[in-house]
PDB file of C-alpha atoms in Angstrom:
ATOM      1  CA  MET A 760      55.103  37.303 -10.560  1.00 60.00           C
ATOM      2  CA  GLY A 761      51.876  36.185 -12.211  1.00 75.00           C
ATOM      3  CA  ARG A 762      51.880  35.515 -15.909  1.00 94.00           C
ATOM      4  CA  TYR A 763      48.215  34.807 -16.585  1.00 97.00           C
ATOM      5  CA  ALA A 764      44.752  36.133 -15.853  1.00 98.00           C
ATOM      6  CA  PHE A 765      41.225  34.820 -16.240  1.00 98.00           C
ATOM      7  CA  GLY A 766      38.307  36.863 -17.509  1.00 98.00           C
ATOM      8  CA  VAL A 767      34.809  35.695 -16.535  1.00 98.00           C
ATOM      9  CA  ASP A 768      31.590  37.053 -18.080  1.00 96.00           C
ATOM     10  CA  VAL A 769      28.503  35.823 -16.208  1.00 95.00           C
ATOM     11  CA  GLY A 770      25.410  35.774 -18.412  1.00 90.00           C
ATOM     12  CA  GLY A 771      21.868  34.551 -17.929  1.00 86.00           C
ATOM     13  CA  THR A 772      22.334  31.550 -20.234  1.00 89.00           C
ATOM     14  CA  SER A 773      26.055  30.834 -20.077  1.00 94.00           C
ATOM     15  CA  VAL A 774      29.232  31.933 -18.345  1.00 96.00           C
ATOM     16  CA  LYS A 775      32.018  32.797 -20.778  1.00 97.00           C
ATOM     17  CA  MET A 776      35.607  32.447 -19.608  1.00 98.00           C
ATOM     18  CA  GLY A 777      38.967  33.303 -21.116  1.00 98.00           C
ATOM     19  CA  LEU A 778      42.609  32.665 -20.240  1.00 98.00           C
ATOM     20  CA  PHE A 779      44.956  35.558 -21.055  1.00 98.00           C
ATOM     21  CA  ASP A 780      48.680  36.094 -20.818  1.00 96.00           C
ATOM     22  CA  GLU A 781      50.097  39.165 -19.095  1.00 94.00           C
ATOM     23  CA  THR A 782      50.181  41.142 -22.376  1.00 94.00           C
ATOM     24  CA  GLY A 783      46.426  40.689 -22.873  1.00 94.00           C
ATOM     25  CA  LYS A 784      46.668  38.008 -25.559  1.00 96.00           C
ATOM     26  CA  ILE A 785      43.850  35.476 -25.298  1.00 97.00           C
ATOM     27  CA  LEU A 786      45.149  31.908 -25.003  1.00 97.00           C
ATOM     28  CA  ASP A 787      41.925  29.949 -24.580  1.00 98.00           C
ATOM     29  CA  LYS A 788      38.206  30.561 -24.188  1.00 98.00           C
ATOM     30  CA  TRP A 789      35.251  28.394 -23.258  1.00 98.00           C
ATOM     31  CA  GLU A 790      31.862  28.579 -21.588  1.00 97.00           C
ATOM     32  CA  ILE A 791      29.661  26.659 -19.174  1.00 97.00           C
ATOM     33  CA  PRO A 792      25.883  26.757 -18.605  1.00 96.00           C
ATOM     34  CA  THR A 793      24.536  29.211 -16.045  1.00 95.00           C
ATOM     35  CA  ARG A 794      22.641  27.107 -13.499  1.00 95.00           C
ATOM     36  CA  LYS A 795      20.073  29.521 -12.093  1.00 92.00           C
ATOM     37  CA  GLU A 796      18.163  27.200  -9.772  1.00 94.00           C
ATOM     38  CA  ASN A 797      18.234  27.927  -6.033  1.00 94.00           C
ATOM     39  CA  LYS A 798      18.877  31.648  -6.666  1.00 93.00           C
ATOM     40  CA  GLY A 799      21.976  30.926  -8.719  1.00 93.00           C
ATOM     41  CA  ALA A 800      23.777  29.286  -5.801  1.00 94.00           C
ATOM     42  CA  SER A 801      25.738  26.994  -8.148  1.00 96.00           C
ATOM     43  CA  VAL A 802      27.058  29.661 -10.508  1.00 96.00           C
ATOM     44  CA  LEU A 803      30.253  30.753  -8.716  1.00 96.00           C
ATOM     45  CA  PRO A 804      31.147  27.212  -7.522  1.00 97.00           C
ATOM     46  CA  ASP A 805      30.736  26.050 -11.136  1.00 97.00           C
ATOM     47  CA  VAL A 806      32.951  28.908 -12.327  1.00 98.00           C
ATOM     48  CA  ALA A 807      35.614  28.089  -9.743  1.00 97.00           C
ATOM     49  CA  ARG A 808      35.615  24.400 -10.668  1.00 97.00           C
ATOM     50  CA  SER A 809      35.957  25.251 -14.338  1.00 98.00           C
ATOM     51  CA  LEU A 810      38.831  27.664 -13.709  1.00 98.00           C
ATOM     52  CA  LEU A 811      40.638  25.174 -11.462  1.00 98.00           C
ATOM     53  CA  ALA A 812      40.207  22.481 -14.123  1.00 98.00           C
ATOM     54  CA  LYS A 813      41.695  24.810 -16.738  1.00 98.00           C
ATOM     55  CA  MET A 814      44.599  25.597 -14.418  1.00 97.00           C
ATOM     56  CA  ALA A 815      45.256  21.878 -13.985  1.00 97.00           C
ATOM     57  CA  GLU A 816      45.026  21.332 -17.753  1.00 97.00           C
ATOM     58  CA  LYS A 817      47.525  24.131 -18.477  1.00 96.00           C
ATOM     59  CA  GLY A 818      49.814  23.477 -15.517  1.00 96.00           C
ATOM     60  CA  ILE A 819      49.037  26.855 -13.976  1.00 96.00           C
ATOM     61  CA  GLN A 820      49.309  27.377 -10.220  1.00 95.00           C
ATOM     62  CA  GLU A 821      47.808  30.159  -8.118  1.00 95.00           C
ATOM     63  CA  LYS A 822      51.191  31.918  -7.954  1.00 95.00           C
ATOM     64  CA  ASP A 823      51.155  32.121 -11.765  1.00 96.00           C
ATOM     65  CA  LEU A 824      47.958  34.192 -11.789  1.00 97.00           C
ATOM     66  CA  VAL A 825      47.831  37.983 -11.755  1.00 97.00           C
ATOM     67  CA  GLY A 826      44.182  37.537 -10.860  1.00 97.00           C
ATOM     68  CA  ILE A 827      40.633  36.892 -11.998  1.00 98.00           C
ATOM     69  CA  GLY A 828      38.200  39.488 -13.291  1.00 98.00           C
ATOM     70  CA  VAL A 829      34.442  38.936 -13.192  1.00 98.00           C
ATOM     71  CA  GLY A 830      31.723  40.759 -15.116  1.00 95.00           C
ATOM     72  CA  ALA A 831      28.270  40.403 -13.535  1.00 93.00           C
ATOM     73  CA  PRO A 832      24.816  41.394 -14.860  1.00 88.00           C
ATOM     74  CA  GLY A 833      23.911  44.015 -12.274  1.00 87.00           C
ATOM     75  CA  PRO A 834      25.257  47.133 -10.529  1.00 90.00           C
ATOM     76  CA  VAL A 835      28.681  46.394  -8.983  1.00 92.00           C
ATOM     77  CA  ASP A 836      30.448  48.939  -6.779  1.00 91.00           C
ATOM     78  CA  ASP A 837      34.187  49.593  -6.521  1.00 89.00           C
ATOM     79  CA  GLU A 838      34.534  46.944  -3.785  1.00 93.00           C
ATOM     80  CA  GLY A 839      33.082  44.248  -6.051  1.00 95.00           C
ATOM     81  CA  THR A 840      29.707  44.101  -4.302  1.00 95.00           C
ATOM     82  CA  LEU A 841      26.696  43.278  -6.445  1.00 95.00           C
ATOM     83  CA  VAL A 842      24.674  46.096  -4.949  1.00 92.00           C
ATOM     84  CA  SER A 843      21.102  45.176  -5.860  1.00 88.00           C
ATOM     85  CA  GLY A 844      21.484  41.618  -7.064  1.00 85.00           C
ATOM     86  CA  ALA A 845      21.117  40.167 -10.551  1.00 87.00           C
ATOM     87  CA  VAL A 846      17.501  39.420 -11.399  1.00 78.00           C
ATOM     88  CA  ASN A 847      18.121  37.276 -14.477  1.00 78.00           C
ATOM     89  CA  ILE A 848      20.284  34.890 -12.447  1.00 91.00           C
ATOM     90  CA  GLY A 849      18.506  35.058  -9.104  1.00 91.00           C
ATOM     91  CA  TRP A 850      21.468  36.500  -7.220  1.00 95.00           C
ATOM     92  CA  GLU A 851      20.814  38.672  -4.200  1.00 94.00           C
ATOM     93  CA  PRO A 852      23.382  41.316  -3.144  1.00 94.00           C
ATOM     94  CA  PHE A 853      26.792  39.906  -2.173  1.00 96.00           C
ATOM     95  CA  ASN A 854      30.508  40.637  -2.527  1.00 97.00           C
ATOM     96  CA  ILE A 855      31.810  38.714  -5.552  1.00 97.00           C
ATOM     97  CA  PRO A 856      35.574  38.703  -4.748  1.00 97.00           C
ATOM     98  CA  LYS A 857      34.919  37.559  -1.179  1.00 97.00           C
ATOM     99  CA  ALA A 858      32.697  34.715  -2.419  1.00 96.00           C
ATOM    100  CA  MET A 859      35.252  33.638  -5.048  1.00 96.00           C
ATOM    101  CA  HIS A 860      38.091  33.668  -2.509  1.00 96.00           C
ATOM    102  CA  ALA A 861      36.465  30.652  -0.857  1.00 96.00           C
ATOM    103  CA  TYR A 862      37.622  28.648  -3.881  1.00 96.00           C
ATOM    104  CA  ILE A 863      40.673  30.421  -5.355  1.00 96.00           C
ATOM    105  CA  ASN A 864      43.060  32.596  -3.343  1.00 94.00           C
ATOM    106  CA  VAL A 865      44.213  35.126  -5.949  1.00 96.00           C
ATOM    107  CA  PRO A 866      43.389  38.819  -6.516  1.00 96.00           C
ATOM    108  CA  ILE A 867      39.811  39.114  -7.805  1.00 97.00           C
ATOM    109  CA  LYS A 868      38.026  42.170  -9.181  1.00 97.00           C
ATOM    110  CA  ALA A 869      34.412  42.469 -10.279  1.00 96.00           C
ATOM    111  CA  ALA A 870      32.455  44.970 -12.363  1.00 94.00           C
ATOM    112  CA  ASN A 871      29.126  45.322 -14.097  1.00 91.00           C
ATOM    113  CA  ASP A 872      29.165  43.270 -17.303  1.00 90.00           C
ATOM    114  CA  ALA A 873      28.503  46.243 -19.615  1.00 88.00           C
ATOM    115  CA  ASN A 874      31.281  48.204 -17.905  1.00 92.00           C
ATOM    116  CA  ALA A 875      33.624  45.234 -18.275  1.00 94.00           C
ATOM    117  CA  ALA A 876      32.779  44.991 -21.984  1.00 93.00           C
ATOM    118  CA  ALA A 877      33.510  48.711 -22.356  1.00 94.00           C
ATOM    119  CA  TYR A 878      36.872  48.196 -20.685  1.00 95.00           C
ATOM    120  CA  GLY A 879      37.617  45.319 -23.052  1.00 96.00           C
ATOM    121  CA  GLU A 880      36.884  47.427 -26.117  1.00 96.00           C
ATOM    122  CA  MET A 881      39.119  50.236 -24.871  1.00 96.00           C
ATOM    123  CA  TRP A 882      41.919  47.857 -23.960  1.00 95.00           C
ATOM    124  CA  GLN A 883      42.015  45.479 -26.919  1.00 96.00           C
ATOM    125  CA  GLY A 884      39.121  46.382 -29.237  1.00 96.00           C
ATOM    126  CA  GLY A 885      37.674  49.259 -31.233  1.00 96.00           C
ATOM    127  CA  GLY A 886      38.664  51.753 -28.538  1.00 96.00           C
ATOM    128  CA  LYS A 887      42.329  50.755 -28.453  1.00 95.00           C
ATOM    129  CA  GLY A 888      44.496  53.860 -28.385  1.00 95.00           C
ATOM    130  CA  PHE A 889      41.886  55.967 -26.597  1.00 97.00           C
ATOM    131  CA  ASN A 890      41.981  56.691 -22.874  1.00 95.00           C
ATOM    132  CA  SER A 891      38.515  58.212 -22.374  1.00 97.00           C
ATOM    133  CA  ILE A 892      35.562  56.500 -24.030  1.00 97.00           C
ATOM    134  CA  VAL A 893      31.868  55.846 -23.685  1.00 97.00           C
ATOM    135  CA  ALA A 894      30.836  52.407 -24.919  1.00 96.00           C
ATOM    136  CA  VAL A 895      27.289  52.234 -26.278  1.00 96.00           C
ATOM    137  CA  THR A 896      25.609  48.852 -26.685  1.00 92.00           C
ATOM    138  CA  LEU A 897      22.611  48.920 -29.013  1.00 94.00           C
ATOM    139  CA  GLY A 898      20.905  45.595 -28.427  1.00 90.00           C
ATOM    140  CA  THR A 899      17.572  44.614 -26.917  1.00 87.00           C
ATOM    141  CA  GLY A 900      18.160  47.653 -24.719  1.00 89.00           C
ATOM    142  CA  VAL A 901      20.759  50.417 -24.715  1.00 93.00           C
ATOM    143  CA  GLY A 902      23.688  49.812 -22.393  1.00 89.00           C
ATOM    144  CA  GLY A 903      26.700  51.928 -21.630  1.00 92.00           C
ATOM    145  CA  GLY A 904      30.121  51.871 -20.048  1.00 93.00           C
ATOM    146  CA  ILE A 905      32.168  54.928 -19.114  1.00 95.00           C
ATOM    147  CA  ILE A 906      35.949  55.063 -18.928  1.00 95.00           C
ATOM    148  CA  ILE A 907      37.640  58.417 -18.274  1.00 95.00           C
ATOM    149  CA  ASN A 908      41.440  58.739 -18.150  1.00 95.00           C
ATOM    150  CA  GLY A 909      41.674  54.948 -18.063  1.00 92.00           C
ATOM    151  CA  GLU A 910      39.417  54.613 -15.029  1.00 91.00           C
ATOM    152  CA  LEU A 911      36.127  52.738 -15.133  1.00 90.00           C
ATOM    153  CA  LEU A 912      33.339  54.854 -13.615  1.00 91.00           C
ATOM    154  CA  ALA A 913      30.955  52.586 -11.727  1.00 87.00           C
ATOM    155  CA  GLY A 914      29.185  55.334  -9.788  1.00 88.00           C
ATOM    156  CA  ALA A 915      28.157  55.463  -6.129  1.00 87.00           C
ATOM    157  CA  THR A 916      25.970  52.346  -6.308  1.00 85.00           C
ATOM    158  CA  GLY A 917      27.520  50.621  -9.309  1.00 84.00           C
ATOM    159  CA  ALA A 918      24.793  51.843 -11.676  1.00 85.00           C
ATOM    160  CA  GLY A 919      26.887  54.346 -13.628  1.00 88.00           C
ATOM    161  CA  GLY A 920      26.640  54.151 -17.405  1.00 90.00           C
ATOM    162  CA  GLU A 921      22.907  53.388 -17.643  1.00 90.00           C
ATOM    163  CA  ILE A 922      22.649  55.710 -20.619  1.00 94.00           C
ATOM    164  CA  GLY A 923      19.650  53.880 -22.084  1.00 93.00           C
ATOM    165  CA  HIS A 924      17.476  55.329 -19.334  1.00 94.00           C
ATOM    166  CA  MET A 925      18.190  58.967 -20.032  1.00 96.00           C
ATOM    167  CA  HIS A 926      14.822  60.684 -20.469  1.00 97.00           C
ATOM    168  CA  MET A 927      14.152  61.770 -24.059  1.00 97.00           C
ATOM    169  CA  VAL A 928      10.387  62.137 -24.616  1.00 97.00           C
ATOM    170  CA  ASP A 929       7.836  63.690 -22.249  1.00 97.00           C
ATOM    171  CA  ASP A 930       4.605  62.444 -23.817  1.00 96.00           C
ATOM    172  CA  GLU A 931       5.517  58.766 -24.319  1.00 97.00           C
ATOM    173  CA  THR A 932       2.592  56.511 -23.370  1.00 96.00           C
ATOM    174  CA  GLU A 933       4.400  53.149 -23.375  1.00 96.00           C
ATOM    175  CA  SER A 934       6.543  52.113 -20.416  1.00 95.00           C
ATOM    176  CA  CYS A 935      10.216  51.246 -20.618  1.00 93.00           C
ATOM    177  CA  ASN A 936      11.367  48.018 -18.944  1.00 86.00           C
ATOM    178  CA  CYS A 937      12.760  50.170 -16.131  1.00 88.00           C
ATOM    179  CA  GLY A 938       9.262  51.474 -15.334  1.00 92.00           C
ATOM    180  CA  ASN A 939       9.789  55.005 -16.619  1.00 96.00           C
ATOM    181  CA  ARG A 940       8.500  56.384 -19.909  1.00 97.00           C
ATOM    182  CA  GLY A 941      10.390  58.096 -22.692  1.00 97.00           C
ATOM    183  CA  CYS A 942      13.814  56.512 -22.097  1.00 97.00           C
ATOM    184  CA  MET A 943      16.375  56.597 -24.918  1.00 97.00           C
ATOM    185  CA  GLU A 944      16.262  52.805 -24.927  1.00 95.00           C
ATOM    186  CA  GLN A 945      12.695  53.010 -26.251  1.00 97.00           C
ATOM    187  CA  TYR A 946      13.914  54.637 -29.485  1.00 98.00           C
ATOM    188  CA  ALA A 947      17.564  53.687 -30.015  1.00 97.00           C
ATOM    189  CA  SER A 948      17.673  49.959 -29.160  1.00 95.00           C
ATOM    190  CA  ALA A 949      16.851  47.181 -31.630  1.00 95.00           C
ATOM    191  CA  THR A 950      13.382  46.896 -30.110  1.00 95.00           C
ATOM    192  CA  GLY A 951      13.081  50.682 -30.055  1.00 97.00           C
ATOM    193  CA  ILE A 952      13.897  51.001 -33.759  1.00 98.00           C
ATOM    194  CA  ALA A 953      11.245  48.356 -34.507  1.00 97.00           C
ATOM    195  CA  ARG A 954       8.767  50.416 -32.422  1.00 97.00           C
ATOM    196  CA  LEU A 955       9.607  53.571 -34.395  1.00 98.00           C
ATOM    197  CA  ALA A 956       9.125  51.603 -37.619  1.00 98.00           C
ATOM    198  CA  ARG A 957       5.714  50.268 -36.637  1.00 97.00           C
ATOM    199  CA  ARG A 958       4.548  53.733 -35.621  1.00 97.00           C
ATOM    200  CA  ARG A 959       5.770  55.228 -38.895  1.00 97.00           C
ATOM    201  CA  LEU A 960       4.101  52.528 -41.002  1.00 97.00           C
ATOM    202  CA  GLU A 961       0.800  53.131 -39.200  1.00 96.00           C
ATOM    203  CA  LYS A 962       0.807  56.847 -40.091  1.00 96.00           C
ATOM    204  CA  ASP A 963       0.038  56.418 -43.807  1.00 96.00           C
ATOM    205  CA  ASP A 964       0.129  54.011 -46.727  1.00 95.00           C
ATOM    206  CA  GLU A 965       3.372  55.163 -48.325  1.00 96.00           C
ATOM    207  CA  PRO A 966       4.984  52.209 -50.140  1.00 96.00           C
ATOM    208  CA  SER A 967       7.951  50.643 -48.364  1.00 97.00           C
ATOM    209  CA  VAL A 968       9.878  47.380 -48.368  1.00 96.00           C
ATOM    210  CA  LEU A 969       9.167  47.343 -44.628  1.00 97.00           C
ATOM    211  CA  ARG A 970       5.552  46.410 -45.339  1.00 96.00           C
ATOM    212  CA  GLU A 971       6.628  43.080 -46.827  1.00 93.00           C
ATOM    213  CA  GLY A 972       7.418  41.150 -43.640  1.00 89.00           C
ATOM    214  CA  LYS A 973       8.337  41.380 -39.991  1.00 93.00           C
ATOM    215  CA  VAL A 974       9.843  44.724 -39.065  1.00 96.00           C
ATOM    216  CA  SER A 975      13.156  44.810 -37.178  1.00 97.00           C
ATOM    217  CA  ALA A 976      16.177  47.045 -36.798  1.00 97.00           C
ATOM    218  CA  LYS A 977      17.908  44.907 -39.434  1.00 97.00           C
ATOM    219  CA  THR A 978      15.113  45.281 -41.990  1.00 97.00           C
ATOM    220  CA  VAL A 979      15.060  49.044 -41.366  1.00 98.00           C
ATOM    221  CA  PHE A 980      18.759  49.426 -42.154  1.00 98.00           C
ATOM    222  CA  ASP A 981      18.559  46.950 -45.016  1.00 97.00           C
ATOM    223  CA  GLY A 982      15.831  49.260 -46.336  1.00 97.00           C
ATOM    224  CA  VAL A 983      18.074  52.283 -45.813  1.00 98.00           C
ATOM    225  CA  LYS A 984      20.835  50.630 -47.843  1.00 97.00           C
ATOM    226  CA  ALA A 985      18.278  49.886 -50.580  1.00 97.00           C
ATOM    227  CA  GLY A 986      17.225  53.546 -50.653  1.00 97.00           C
ATOM    228  CA  ASP A 987      13.771  53.032 -49.161  1.00 98.00           C
ATOM    229  CA  LYS A 988      12.356  56.461 -48.262  1.00 98.00           C
ATOM    230  CA  VAL A 989      10.332  55.308 -45.251  1.00 98.00           C
ATOM    231  CA  ALA A 990      13.280  53.327 -43.848  1.00 98.00           C
ATOM    232  CA  VAL A 991      15.471  56.432 -44.155  1.00 98.00           C
ATOM    233  CA  GLU A 992      12.875  58.478 -42.228  1.00 98.00           C
ATOM    234  CA  ILE A 993      12.881  55.894 -39.424  1.00 98.00           C
ATOM    235  CA  ALA A 994      16.682  55.850 -39.323  1.00 98.00           C
ATOM    236  CA  GLU A 995      16.714  59.650 -39.136  1.00 98.00           C
ATOM    237  CA  GLU A 996      14.350  59.586 -36.151  1.00 98.00           C
ATOM    238  CA  PHE A 997      16.511  56.933 -34.452  1.00 98.00           C
ATOM    239  CA  GLY A 998      19.611  59.036 -35.137  1.00 98.00           C
ATOM    240  CA  GLU A 999      17.964  62.171 -33.754  1.00 98.00           C
ATOM    241  CA  TYR A1000      17.286  60.482 -30.404  1.00 98.00           C
ATOM    242  CA  LEU A1001      20.647  58.735 -30.108  1.00 98.00           C
ATOM    243  CA  GLY A1002      22.705  61.627 -31.453  1.00 98.00           C
ATOM    244  CA  LYS A1003      21.037  64.071 -29.081  1.00 98.00           C
ATOM    245  CA  GLY A1004      21.502  61.714 -26.135  1.00 98.00           C
ATOM    246  CA  LEU A1005      25.179  61.191 -26.911  1.00 98.00           C
ATOM    247  CA  ALA A1006      25.641  64.954 -27.271  1.00 98.00           C
ATOM    248  CA  MET A1007      24.382  65.374 -23.706  1.00 97.00           C
ATOM    249  CA  ILE A1008      26.777  62.672 -22.526  1.00 98.00           C
ATOM    250  CA  ALA A1009      29.710  64.234 -24.394  1.00 98.00           C
ATOM    251  CA  SER A1010      28.962  67.648 -22.908  1.00 97.00           C
ATOM    252  CA  VAL A1011      29.301  66.143 -19.427  1.00 96.00           C
ATOM    253  CA  LEU A1012      32.112  63.616 -19.896  1.00 97.00           C
ATOM    254  CA  ASN A1013      34.075  64.947 -22.894  1.00 98.00           C
ATOM    255  CA  PRO A1014      35.174  61.487 -24.159  1.00 98.00           C
ATOM    256  CA  GLU A1015      37.593  60.932 -27.015  1.00 98.00           C
ATOM    257  CA  ALA A1016      35.309  58.391 -28.646  1.00 98.00           C
ATOM    258  CA  PHE A1017      32.010  56.550 -28.576  1.00 98.00           C
ATOM    259  CA  ILE A1018      32.423  52.825 -29.229  1.00 97.00           C
ATOM    260  CA  ILE A1019      29.236  51.375 -30.734  1.00 97.00           C
ATOM    261  CA  SER A1020      28.431  47.681 -30.248  1.00 95.00           C
ATOM    262  CA  GLY A1021      25.435  45.350 -30.048  1.00 91.00           C
ATOM    263  CA  GLY A1022      23.162  43.859 -32.681  1.00 91.00           C
ATOM    264  CA  VAL A1023      22.226  47.210 -34.241  1.00 95.00           C
ATOM    265  CA  SER A1024      25.923  47.942 -34.856  1.00 95.00           C
ATOM    266  CA  LYS A1025      25.964  45.145 -37.441  1.00 95.00           C
ATOM    267  CA  ALA A1026      24.409  47.670 -39.827  1.00 96.00           C
ATOM    268  CA  GLY A1027      27.938  49.113 -39.997  1.00 96.00           C
ATOM    269  CA  GLU A1028      29.238  52.645 -40.355  1.00 96.00           C
ATOM    270  CA  ILE A1029      26.040  53.756 -42.122  1.00 97.00           C
ATOM    271  CA  LEU A1030      24.723  54.249 -38.567  1.00 98.00           C
ATOM    272  CA  PHE A1031      27.101  57.147 -38.085  1.00 98.00           C
ATOM    273  CA  SER A1032      25.557  59.111 -40.959  1.00 98.00           C
ATOM    274  CA  PHE A1033      22.346  59.299 -38.900  1.00 98.00           C
ATOM    275  CA  ILE A1034      23.919  59.763 -35.448  1.00 98.00           C
ATOM    276  CA  GLU A1035      26.613  62.337 -36.148  1.00 98.00           C
ATOM    277  CA  PRO A1036      24.534  65.235 -37.612  1.00 98.00           C
ATOM    278  CA  PRO A1037      22.248  65.570 -34.546  1.00 98.00           C
ATOM    279  CA  PHE A1038      25.230  64.908 -32.278  1.00 98.00           C
ATOM    280  CA  HIS A1039      27.084  67.887 -33.745  1.00 98.00           C
ATOM    281  CA  LYS A1040      23.887  69.967 -33.727  1.00 98.00           C
ATOM    282  CA  TYR A1041      23.373  69.590 -29.960  1.00 98.00           C
ATOM    283  CA  VAL A1042      26.825  69.026 -28.445  1.00 98.00           C
ATOM    284  CA  PHE A1043      28.771  71.711 -26.575  1.00 97.00           C
ATOM    285  CA  ARG A1044      31.280  72.637 -29.258  1.00 94.00           C
ATOM    286  CA  HIS A1045      34.394  72.067 -27.119  1.00 97.00           C
ATOM    287  CA  CYS A1046      33.240  68.468 -26.610  1.00 97.00           C
ATOM    288  CA  GLY A1047      32.296  67.827 -30.221  1.00 96.00           C
ATOM    289  CA  ASN A1048      35.528  66.172 -31.384  1.00 97.00           C
ATOM    290  CA  ALA A1049      34.503  62.728 -30.121  1.00 97.00           C
ATOM    291  CA  LYS A1050      34.939  60.046 -32.753  1.00 97.00           C
ATOM    292  CA  PHE A1051      32.412  57.315 -33.516  1.00 98.00           C
ATOM    293  CA  VAL A1052      33.932  53.846 -33.809  1.00 97.00           C
ATOM    294  CA  LEU A1053      32.483  50.353 -34.217  1.00 98.00           C
ATOM    295  CA  ALA A1054      33.353  47.780 -31.554  1.00 97.00           C
ATOM    296  CA  THR A1055      35.477  44.843 -32.731  1.00 97.00           C
ATOM    297  CA  LEU A1056      35.468  42.214 -29.949  1.00 96.00           C
ATOM    298  CA  GLY A1057      31.839  41.081 -30.271  1.00 93.00           C
ATOM    299  CA  ASN A1058      30.744  38.630 -27.591  1.00 91.00           C
ATOM    300  CA  ASP A1059      34.317  38.375 -26.276  1.00 96.00           C
ATOM    301  CA  ALA A1060      34.401  41.988 -25.042  1.00 96.00           C
ATOM    302  CA  GLY A1061      33.225  40.937 -21.576  1.00 95.00           C
ATOM    303  CA  ILE A1062      35.970  38.405 -20.954  1.00 97.00           C
ATOM    304  CA  TYR A1063      38.624  40.767 -22.323  1.00 98.00           C
ATOM    305  CA  GLY A1064      37.423  43.551 -20.077  1.00 96.00           C
ATOM    306  CA  ALA A1065      37.149  41.328 -17.007  1.00 97.00           C
ATOM    307  CA  ALA A1066      40.730  40.153 -17.519  1.00 98.00           C
ATOM    308  CA  GLY A1067      41.815  43.733 -18.126  1.00 96.00           C
ATOM    309  CA  LEU A1068      40.477  44.724 -14.701  1.00 94.00           C
ATOM    310  CA  VAL A1069      43.297  42.740 -13.098  1.00 96.00           C
ATOM    311  CA  LEU A1070      45.968  43.031 -15.810  1.00 94.00           C
ATOM    312  CA  ARG A1071      45.933  46.825 -16.327  1.00 83.00           C
TER     313      ARG A1071
END
């Protein structure tokens, strides 16, 4: 019976790895550079070498492993196939468990990295105690992960949970990174909040602390905490878009909680005062009991979730 599991979170700059015991306690964590040359051909061999070295260091044999979980930056289906590749690494479509089995013969599961992070937060983070959650990552973009009744929903092509690309605005003139226009990501991400701020500041000359330097999501919420009127208006617009979007999601999925992570979440629970009023305004009332909770695992959510894929 295995007593350990590895969680692997493949990123564009580094690969984070963690060793866990069977209860989900993290025993060790480390990272290696992501070598992207030659279409990322070295990434999985590097991961395997690092895991085997850690096994040798800790005296762990293959029979001691429950398995290895891998989070990858792209759509991953239920069979562990990276359906459309991973652009920021250079990977083309392939089956991750099958490729890893060439190096380590233990059970291996793979998932999209945002989905894995969502699983980690439900299992050992801010979502602990809930069984149905939607994880919302407010970073450079808006990412999501959906877990209903303990099951991760990857979707037919592994692209489930792309909540940042829900359409919110019909007359948007700027394009989202996905190629569409008016995506929630354009208003609720860190870059989106900065865009809302710049547009608001261009409307008139009303005094604001935001005119004193570079505008960012952080300076907006610092301004909110300082009572700056313009900053509060921007935060209200952000909250209107995100709260309405999450109301739509709740009315379809009926989760117990939304777990909020990413750089914007560092503003703290003050975010909820802007998200919750529009959420409750638009949500189907029988789905309106969802709680809003801050994530707690930070950058380790991915390795926790990847390990959880094989331990739970």
